[in-house]
Tab-separated table of C-alpha atoms in Angstrom:
chain	number	residue	atom	x	y	z
A	1	MET	CA	-3.177	37.225	-56.164
A	2	PRO	CA	-4.353	40.494	-55.107
A	3	ALA	CA	-2.923	42.817	-52.585
A	4	PHE	CA	-5.469	42.508	-49.913
A	5	THR	CA	-5.529	38.892	-49.996
A	6	THR	CA	-1.603	38.424	-50.076
A	7	THR	CA	-1.717	40.528	-46.259
A	8	LYS	CA	-5.184	38.707	-45.109
A	9	LEU	CA	-3.263	35.447	-45.947
A	10	ILE	CA	0.556	36.996	-43.865
A	11	ARG	CA	-2.195	37.918	-40.965
A	12	SER	CA	-3.261	34.787	-40.690
A	13	LEU	CA	-0.257	32.152	-41.111
A	14	GLY	CA	0.920	35.233	-38.008
A	15	VAL	CA	-2.030	34.521	-35.825
A	16	ALA	CA	-1.440	30.812	-36.823
A	17	ALA	CA	1.873	30.768	-35.792
A	18	CYS	CA	1.553	32.810	-32.376
A	19	GLY	CA	-0.378	30.306	-31.898
A	20	LEU	CA	1.420	27.498	-32.477
A	21	LEU	CA	3.598	29.278	-30.353
A	22	LEU	CA	1.737	30.099	-27.336
A	23	SER	CA	0.980	26.866	-27.266
A	24	THR	CA	3.802	24.194	-27.407
A	25	ALA	CA	4.705	27.484	-24.903
A	26	VAL	CA	2.291	25.763	-22.537
A	27	MET	CA	2.983	22.495	-23.550
A	28	ALA	CA	6.379	23.517	-22.449
A	29	ASP	CA	5.267	24.330	-18.967
A	30	THR	CA	2.856	21.543	-18.856
A	31	GLN	CA	4.673	19.247	-15.734
A	32	LYS	CA	4.402	15.555	-15.961
A	33	PHE	CA	3.347	14.030	-13.126
A	34	ARG	CA	3.984	10.225	-13.672
A	35	ILE	CA	2.817	7.656	-11.091
A	36	SER	CA	4.255	4.208	-10.726
A	37	LEU	CA	2.325	0.661	-9.258
A	38	ASP	CA	2.806	-2.415	-10.107
A	39	THR	CA	-0.630	-4.208	-9.664
A	40	ASN	CA	-2.887	-4.172	-12.730
A	41	PRO	CA	-5.501	-1.428	-13.413
A	42	SER	CA	-8.749	-3.965	-11.737
A	43	HIS	CA	-6.720	-3.536	-8.133
A	44	VAL	CA	-7.999	-1.488	-5.317
A	45	ARG	CA	-5.292	0.471	-5.424
A	46	ASN	CA	-4.904	1.110	-8.719
A	47	LYS	CA	-8.097	2.550	-8.728
A	48	GLY	CA	-8.124	4.859	-5.510
A	49	VAL	CA	-4.850	6.477	-7.634
A	50	ALA	CA	-7.082	6.652	-10.563
A	51	LEU	CA	-9.650	9.070	-8.362
A	52	PHE	CA	-7.145	10.391	-7.273
A	53	ALA	CA	-5.017	11.338	-10.779
A	54	GLU	CA	-8.842	12.681	-11.446
A	55	GLU	CA	-8.855	14.832	-8.893
A	56	LEU	CA	-5.248	15.668	-9.079
A	57	GLN	CA	-6.191	17.223	-13.051
A	58	LYS	CA	-9.335	18.881	-12.612
A	59	ARG	CA	-7.207	20.847	-10.000
A	60	VAL	CA	-4.215	21.666	-11.730
A	61	GLY	CA	-5.614	22.440	-15.086
A	62	ASP	CA	-2.672	21.680	-17.811
A	63	ARG	CA	-0.335	22.443	-15.573
A	64	LEU	CA	1.106	19.038	-14.988
A	65	ALA	CA	0.385	15.718	-16.995
A	66	VAL	CA	-0.831	13.057	-14.482
A	67	GLU	CA	-0.320	9.989	-15.635
A	68	VAL	CA	-0.445	6.475	-14.192
A	69	TYR	CA	1.632	3.517	-15.162
A	70	PRO	CA	-0.010	0.448	-13.450
A	71	SER	CA	2.259	-3.326	-14.103
A	72	ALA	CA	5.679	-1.827	-12.799
A	73	GLN	CA	5.562	-0.613	-16.331
A	74	LEU	CA	7.786	2.370	-15.031
A	75	PHE	CA	9.177	0.258	-11.638
A	76	ARG	CA	8.420	-2.501	-9.033
A	77	ASP	CA	7.395	-1.210	-5.994
A	78	ARG	CA	10.575	-2.245	-4.392
A	79	ASP	CA	12.474	-0.058	-6.806
A	80	VAL	CA	9.888	2.914	-5.911
A	81	PRO	CA	12.200	4.341	-3.179
A	82	LYS	CA	14.933	4.374	-4.800
A	83	ALA	CA	13.764	6.371	-8.369
A	84	LEU	CA	12.057	8.959	-6.128
A	85	ARG	CA	15.133	9.802	-4.370
A	86	GLN	CA	16.660	9.531	-8.155
A	87	GLY	CA	14.407	12.156	-9.649
A	88	ALA	CA	13.367	9.152	-12.177
A	89	LEU	CA	9.590	9.229	-10.752
A	90	GLU	CA	7.550	11.293	-9.380
A	91	MET	CA	5.381	9.457	-7.063
A	92	GLY	CA	4.878	6.345	-5.639
A	93	VAL	CA	2.544	3.950	-3.266
A	94	PRO	CA	4.624	1.628	-2.316
A	95	GLY	CA	3.407	-0.806	1.013
A	96	THR	CA	5.135	-0.522	4.074
A	97	TRP	CA	6.286	-4.616	4.031
A	98	GLN	CA	8.621	-2.894	0.719
A	99	LEU	CA	9.817	0.126	2.390
A	100	GLU	CA	10.847	-1.702	5.979
A	101	GLY	CA	14.424	-2.234	3.939
A	102	SER	CA	15.097	1.383	3.796
A	103	GLU	CA	13.036	3.058	6.428
A	104	PRO	CA	12.445	0.220	9.443
A	105	ASN	CA	9.980	2.373	10.977
A	106	ALA	CA	7.381	1.822	7.910
A	107	ALA	CA	6.543	-1.882	9.387
A	108	VAL	CA	5.156	-0.425	13.179
A	109	THR	CA	2.066	-1.714	12.638
A	110	ALA	CA	2.903	-5.202	11.351
A	111	LEU	CA	5.100	-5.337	14.861
A	112	PRO	CA	3.674	-8.193	17.102
A	113	MET	CA	1.937	-5.545	18.847
A	114	PHE	CA	-1.097	-4.897	16.446
A	115	TYR	CA	-1.505	-8.736	15.698
A	116	GLY	CA	-4.822	-9.007	15.800
A	117	VAL	CA	-5.874	-5.395	16.146
A	118	ASP	CA	-9.155	-4.071	14.893
A	119	PRO	CA	-8.478	-2.657	11.588
A	120	ASP	CA	-10.394	1.097	13.021
A	121	ILE	CA	-7.833	1.524	15.950
A	122	THR	CA	-5.056	1.593	13.377
A	123	HIS	CA	-6.655	4.012	11.237
A	124	ARG	CA	-7.222	5.851	14.460
A	125	LEU	CA	-3.244	5.594	14.818
A	126	MET	CA	-2.110	5.652	11.997
A	127	ASP	CA	-3.960	8.956	10.919
A	128	GLY	CA	-2.863	11.036	14.472
A	129	GLU	CA	0.360	11.425	16.720
A	130	LEU	CA	2.268	8.162	15.351
A	131	GLY	CA	0.763	8.742	11.556
A	132	ALA	CA	2.915	11.853	11.985
A	133	LEU	CA	5.913	10.370	13.826
A	134	VAL	CA	6.309	7.762	10.833
A	135	ASN	CA	5.793	9.863	7.959
A	136	GLY	CA	8.443	12.377	9.032
A	137	LYS	CA	10.735	9.544	9.580
A	138	ILE	CA	9.919	8.660	5.999
A	139	GLU	CA	10.396	11.384	4.584
A	140	ASP	CA	13.796	12.558	6.415
A	141	ARG	CA	15.004	9.123	5.436
A	142	LEU	CA	13.878	8.540	1.434
A	143	LYS	CA	14.484	12.264	0.829
A	144	VAL	CA	9.951	12.245	-0.513
A	145	LYS	CA	6.546	14.161	1.058
A	146	VAL	CA	4.394	11.634	2.844
A	147	LEU	CA	1.377	12.732	1.151
A	148	GLY	CA	-1.336	11.883	3.895
A	149	LYS	CA	-2.940	9.171	5.054
A	150	TRP	CA	-1.923	5.803	3.549
A	151	ALA	CA	-4.428	3.882	1.652
A	152	ASP	CA	-5.355	0.504	1.943
A	153	ALA	CA	-4.640	-3.088	1.095
A	154	GLY	CA	-6.925	-5.257	3.246
A	155	SER	CA	-6.787	-6.791	6.376
A	156	ILE	CA	-4.150	-10.039	6.368
A	157	HIS	CA	-5.087	-13.707	7.243
A	158	PHE	CA	-4.001	-17.030	6.302
A	159	TYR	CA	-4.577	-19.407	4.172
A	160	SER	CA	-4.466	-22.869	3.344
A	161	THR	CA	-4.719	-25.925	1.163
A	162	ASP	CA	-5.013	-29.164	2.263
A	163	LYS	CA	-4.675	-28.512	6.140
A	164	ALA	CA	-7.053	-26.836	7.682
A	165	ILE	CA	-6.133	-24.289	10.627
A	166	ARG	CA	-8.752	-23.898	12.855
A	167	SER	CA	-6.681	-22.954	15.971
A	168	TYR	CA	-2.914	-21.687	16.546
A	169	ASP	CA	-1.851	-25.247	16.957
A	170	ASP	CA	-2.209	-26.554	13.439
A	171	PHE	CA	0.229	-23.877	12.653
A	172	LYS	CA	3.064	-25.759	13.730
A	173	GLY	CA	5.459	-26.649	11.030
A	174	MET	CA	3.147	-25.638	8.688
A	175	LYS	CA	5.233	-24.661	5.157
A	176	ILE	CA	3.551	-20.772	4.756
A	177	GLN	CA	4.084	-18.053	2.251
A	178	TYR	CA	5.224	-14.686	2.572
A	179	SER	CA	5.721	-12.049	-0.237
A	180	GLY	CA	8.314	-10.202	1.785
A	181	GLY	CA	9.445	-8.308	5.186
A	182	THR	CA	11.241	-9.343	7.925
A	183	THR	CA	7.771	-8.807	10.374
A	184	PHE	CA	5.809	-10.763	7.924
A	185	ALA	CA	8.849	-14.135	8.697
A	186	ALA	CA	8.667	-13.640	12.454
A	187	ARG	CA	5.336	-14.150	13.140
A	188	ILE	CA	5.153	-16.964	11.131
A	189	GLU	CA	7.824	-18.538	12.583
A	190	GLY	CA	6.571	-16.981	16.008
A	191	LEU	CA	3.498	-18.695	15.429
A	192	GLY	CA	5.454	-21.928	14.785
A	193	GLY	CA	5.070	-21.977	11.051
A	194	VAL	CA	7.986	-22.600	8.555
A	195	PRO	CA	8.328	-18.763	6.564
A	196	VAL	CA	8.382	-19.279	2.644
A	197	MET	CA	9.486	-16.223	0.475
A	198	ILE	CA	7.357	-16.538	-2.325
A	199	PRO	CA	6.289	-13.648	-5.105
A	200	PHE	CA	2.425	-13.333	-4.949
A	201	SER	CA	2.752	-13.289	-8.896
A	202	ASP	CA	4.677	-16.695	-8.626
A	203	LEU	CA	1.764	-18.575	-5.932
A	204	PRO	CA	-0.454	-20.512	-8.141
A	205	MET	CA	2.283	-22.933	-9.395
A	206	ALA	CA	4.660	-23.214	-6.083
A	207	MET	CA	0.417	-23.990	-4.667
A	208	SER	CA	0.472	-27.005	-6.720
A	209	GLN	CA	4.077	-28.315	-6.183
A	210	GLY	CA	3.295	-28.318	-2.943
A	211	ALA	CA	6.258	-26.064	-2.199
A	212	VAL	CA	3.642	-24.650	0.788
A	213	GLU	CA	1.048	-25.540	2.027
A	214	ALA	CA	-0.117	-22.443	3.177
A	215	ILE	CA	-0.590	-18.072	2.859
A	216	ALA	CA	-0.681	-14.693	3.861
A	217	SER	CA	-2.896	-12.798	1.698
A	218	SER	CA	-5.978	-10.568	1.965
A	219	ARG	CA	-8.987	-11.762	1.017
A	220	GLU	CA	-8.891	-9.264	-2.260
A	221	GLY	CA	-5.965	-10.903	-2.852
A	222	VAL	CA	-6.772	-14.846	-3.327
A	223	ARG	CA	-10.454	-13.457	-4.256
A	224	THR	CA	-8.386	-11.615	-7.543
A	225	ALA	CA	-6.100	-14.451	-7.942
A	226	LYS	CA	-8.602	-17.295	-8.043
A	227	LEU	CA	-5.970	-19.600	-5.780
A	228	TRP	CA	-9.199	-21.780	-4.905
A	229	ASP	CA	-8.157	-22.847	-8.394
A	230	SER	CA	-4.320	-23.440	-7.318
A	231	GLY	CA	-6.492	-26.030	-4.277
A	232	LEU	CA	-6.557	-23.188	-1.415
A	233	LYS	CA	-9.674	-24.769	1.098
A	234	TYR	CA	-9.720	-22.902	3.921
A	235	SER	CA	-9.574	-19.564	5.477
A	236	PHE	CA	-8.136	-18.297	9.214
A	237	ASP	CA	-9.345	-14.840	9.657
A	238	ASP	CA	-6.821	-13.450	12.303
A	239	TYR	CA	-6.505	-9.983	11.246
A	240	GLN	CA	-2.305	-10.038	11.756
A	241	PHE	CA	-2.449	-6.978	9.904
A	242	MET	CA	-4.614	-3.842	8.163
A	243	ALA	CA	-1.925	-3.555	5.471
A	244	GLN	CA	-1.359	-0.136	3.648
A	245	TYR	CA	0.230	1.565	1.059
A	246	VAL	CA	2.351	5.114	1.347
A	247	PRO	CA	1.396	7.975	-1.082
A	248	LEU	CA	4.810	9.357	-1.423
A	249	VAL	CA	6.328	12.236	-3.720
A	250	SER	CA	9.605	13.054	-4.937
A	251	GLU	CA	11.214	15.975	-3.090
A	252	ARG	CA	13.160	16.423	-6.091
A	253	PHE	CA	9.760	17.536	-8.143
A	254	TRP	CA	7.266	18.897	-4.820
A	255	LYS	CA	10.600	21.498	-3.544
A	256	LYS	CA	10.257	22.719	-7.330
A	257	GLN	CA	6.323	23.403	-7.192
A	258	PRO	CA	4.687	26.574	-5.761
A	259	ALA	CA	2.627	26.294	-2.772
A	260	ASP	CA	-0.906	25.870	-4.843
A	261	ILE	CA	-0.273	22.959	-6.735
A	262	GLN	CA	1.508	21.247	-2.852
A	263	LYS	CA	-2.278	22.337	-1.715
A	264	ALA	CA	-3.821	20.493	-5.141
A	265	ILE	CA	-1.398	17.322	-4.915
A	266	VAL	CA	-2.386	17.049	-0.871
A	267	GLU	CA	-6.602	17.848	-1.447
A	268	ALA	CA	-6.569	15.783	-3.804
A	269	TRP	CA	-5.555	12.743	-1.987
A	270	ASP	CA	-7.146	13.266	1.219
A	271	VAL	CA	-10.056	13.188	-1.224
A	272	ALA	CA	-8.880	9.835	-3.597
A	273	VAL	CA	-7.677	7.834	0.127
A	274	ILE	CA	-10.961	8.067	1.711
A	275	GLN	CA	-12.819	5.931	-1.085
A	276	GLN	CA	-10.326	4.409	-2.069
A	277	ARG	CA	-10.303	2.611	1.821
A	278	GLU	CA	-14.276	2.464	1.748
A	279	MET	CA	-13.717	0.620	-1.886
A	280	VAL	CA	-11.577	-1.853	0.295
A	281	ALA	CA	-14.135	-2.241	2.747
A	282	GLN	CA	-16.386	-3.036	0.265
A	283	ALA	CA	-14.189	-5.216	-1.725
A	284	GLU	CA	-13.123	-7.376	1.669
A	285	SER	CA	-16.712	-7.833	1.867
A	286	ASP	CA	-17.307	-9.402	-1.120
A	287	ALA	CA	-14.185	-11.214	-1.531
A	288	ALA	CA	-15.024	-13.068	1.386
A	289	LEU	CA	-19.107	-13.951	0.198
A	290	THR	CA	-16.702	-14.898	-3.023
A	291	LEU	CA	-14.056	-17.789	-1.849
A	292	LYS	CA	-17.782	-18.547	0.842
A	293	GLU	CA	-19.198	-19.741	-3.270
A	294	HIS	CA	-15.907	-21.488	-4.380
A	295	GLY	CA	-15.792	-23.943	-1.017
A	296	ILE	CA	-12.468	-22.126	0.939
A	297	GLU	CA	-13.790	-23.252	4.268
A	298	ALA	CA	-13.217	-19.803	7.256
A	299	VAL	CA	-12.764	-19.966	10.892
A	300	SER	CA	-12.135	-16.824	12.687
A	301	PRO	CA	-10.335	-17.177	16.073
A	302	ASP	CA	-12.474	-15.049	19.054
A	303	GLU	CA	-10.853	-11.716	20.246
A	304	ALA	CA	-9.591	-14.112	23.215
A	305	ALA	CA	-8.150	-16.052	21.508
A	306	ARG	CA	-6.082	-13.545	18.592
A	307	ALA	CA	-5.117	-11.863	22.444
A	308	GLY	CA	-3.623	-14.896	23.223
A	309	ALA	CA	-1.300	-15.293	20.052
A	310	ARG	CA	-0.639	-11.697	20.526
A	311	LYS	CA	0.949	-11.481	23.926
A	312	LYS	CA	3.158	-14.835	22.688
A	313	LEU	CA	4.605	-12.958	19.389
A	314	MET	CA	4.996	-9.980	21.791
A	315	GLN	CA	7.650	-12.238	23.783
A	316	THR	CA	10.013	-11.478	20.379
A	317	GLN	CA	8.950	-8.335	19.885
A	318	ALA	CA	11.750	-6.466	21.269
A	319	ALA	CA	14.850	-8.963	19.379
A	320	LEU	CA	12.635	-7.426	16.164
A	321	ILE	CA	13.112	-3.822	16.696
A	322	LYS	CA	16.721	-4.062	18.060
A	323	THR	CA	17.446	-6.629	14.938
A	324	MET	CA	15.133	-4.303	12.049
A	325	ASN	CA	16.506	-1.089	13.726
A	326	ILE	CA	13.302	0.289	15.026
A	327	ASP	CA	13.792	3.331	16.658
A	328	PRO	CA	12.476	2.799	20.388
A	329	GLN	CA	10.588	6.526	20.064
A	330	SER	CA	7.723	4.557	17.655
A	331	GLU	CA	7.442	1.958	20.114
A	332	LYS	CA	6.993	3.500	22.977
A	333	LEU	CA	4.122	5.983	21.077
A	334	ALA	CA	2.685	2.600	19.801
A	335	LEU	CA	2.335	1.150	22.648
A	336	GLN	CA	0.643	4.082	24.470
A	337	GLU	CA	-1.181	4.384	22.124
A	338	LEU	CA	-2.338	0.408	21.883
A	339	GLN	CA	-2.750	0.316	25.801
A	340	ALA	CA	-5.671	3.665	25.288
A	341	ALA	CA	-7.092	1.638	23.032
A	342	SER	CA	-7.599	-0.877	25.398
A	343	VAL	CA	-5.578	-3.550	23.049
A	344	GLU	CA	-4.569	-5.975	25.354
A	345	PHE	CA	-0.429	-7.565	25.759
């Protein structure tokens, strides 16, 4: 081989080797940013998180490898707080009902004082001073960073099989499913029902076997599970509370990040959560039509009836707060802000 050709080849190999080393260095500098969800990709929470991942990747380039793991591929929501605290996961978006066991104040919007309250009021309170107070408690207890506004899961209503719920008197003695959470069980008992804890994924079988007569769910939850095929026939749209998901990032991961990466993560969430809430509102509206098309008869108690039920449930709130160890400061601020929003007790 001619000398000049050999020299060129050596130089080419040297350049290629340098390029490979540079590429390897870049890959080594890229941090994994894993997000765990236990719902499937078609769920509105997953769609909102997908928007967040897209927005974040645009902002950070190859400095973070944003990976979304749906359907509990990494962790179930109930295990997310522990995984974040131990540094086994970078981000999760669990529901407040999954957090109340670790930080009771996360359940503040599911307390009786929020029963039947317009979702817009819940948003206003949790996007403001009350939300800042609760987020601070979540961060301190769970060793996480709360990114900002909570994502929506949808308003929770009651749905029944053979017995129609047309008024609050109809709850007496009914076996009603709930997926977990002390506040859910207390609400069912307070209205006269018998709470039966069954995971949502097990509902079709439980309903077909007659284990429950009614369930607590969002419209979108009923629609995605096609629960009319399992015997669901009636809905009682009482707007129990606006169920929400909390965006949590591991404190271990967060503190390692430079200010610009932290800023990018927060900004990406701020963009995505607004769109996610809009998607939920549209999904709930579309689901109402779908339920009607499948023969589910809907009854909605008027504002006066909901206020009466709220007053009845409020009789249990003091004991519930004591049992759950919710900070009186959270209750006091929530009551003040609800009263300022003209909510009756």
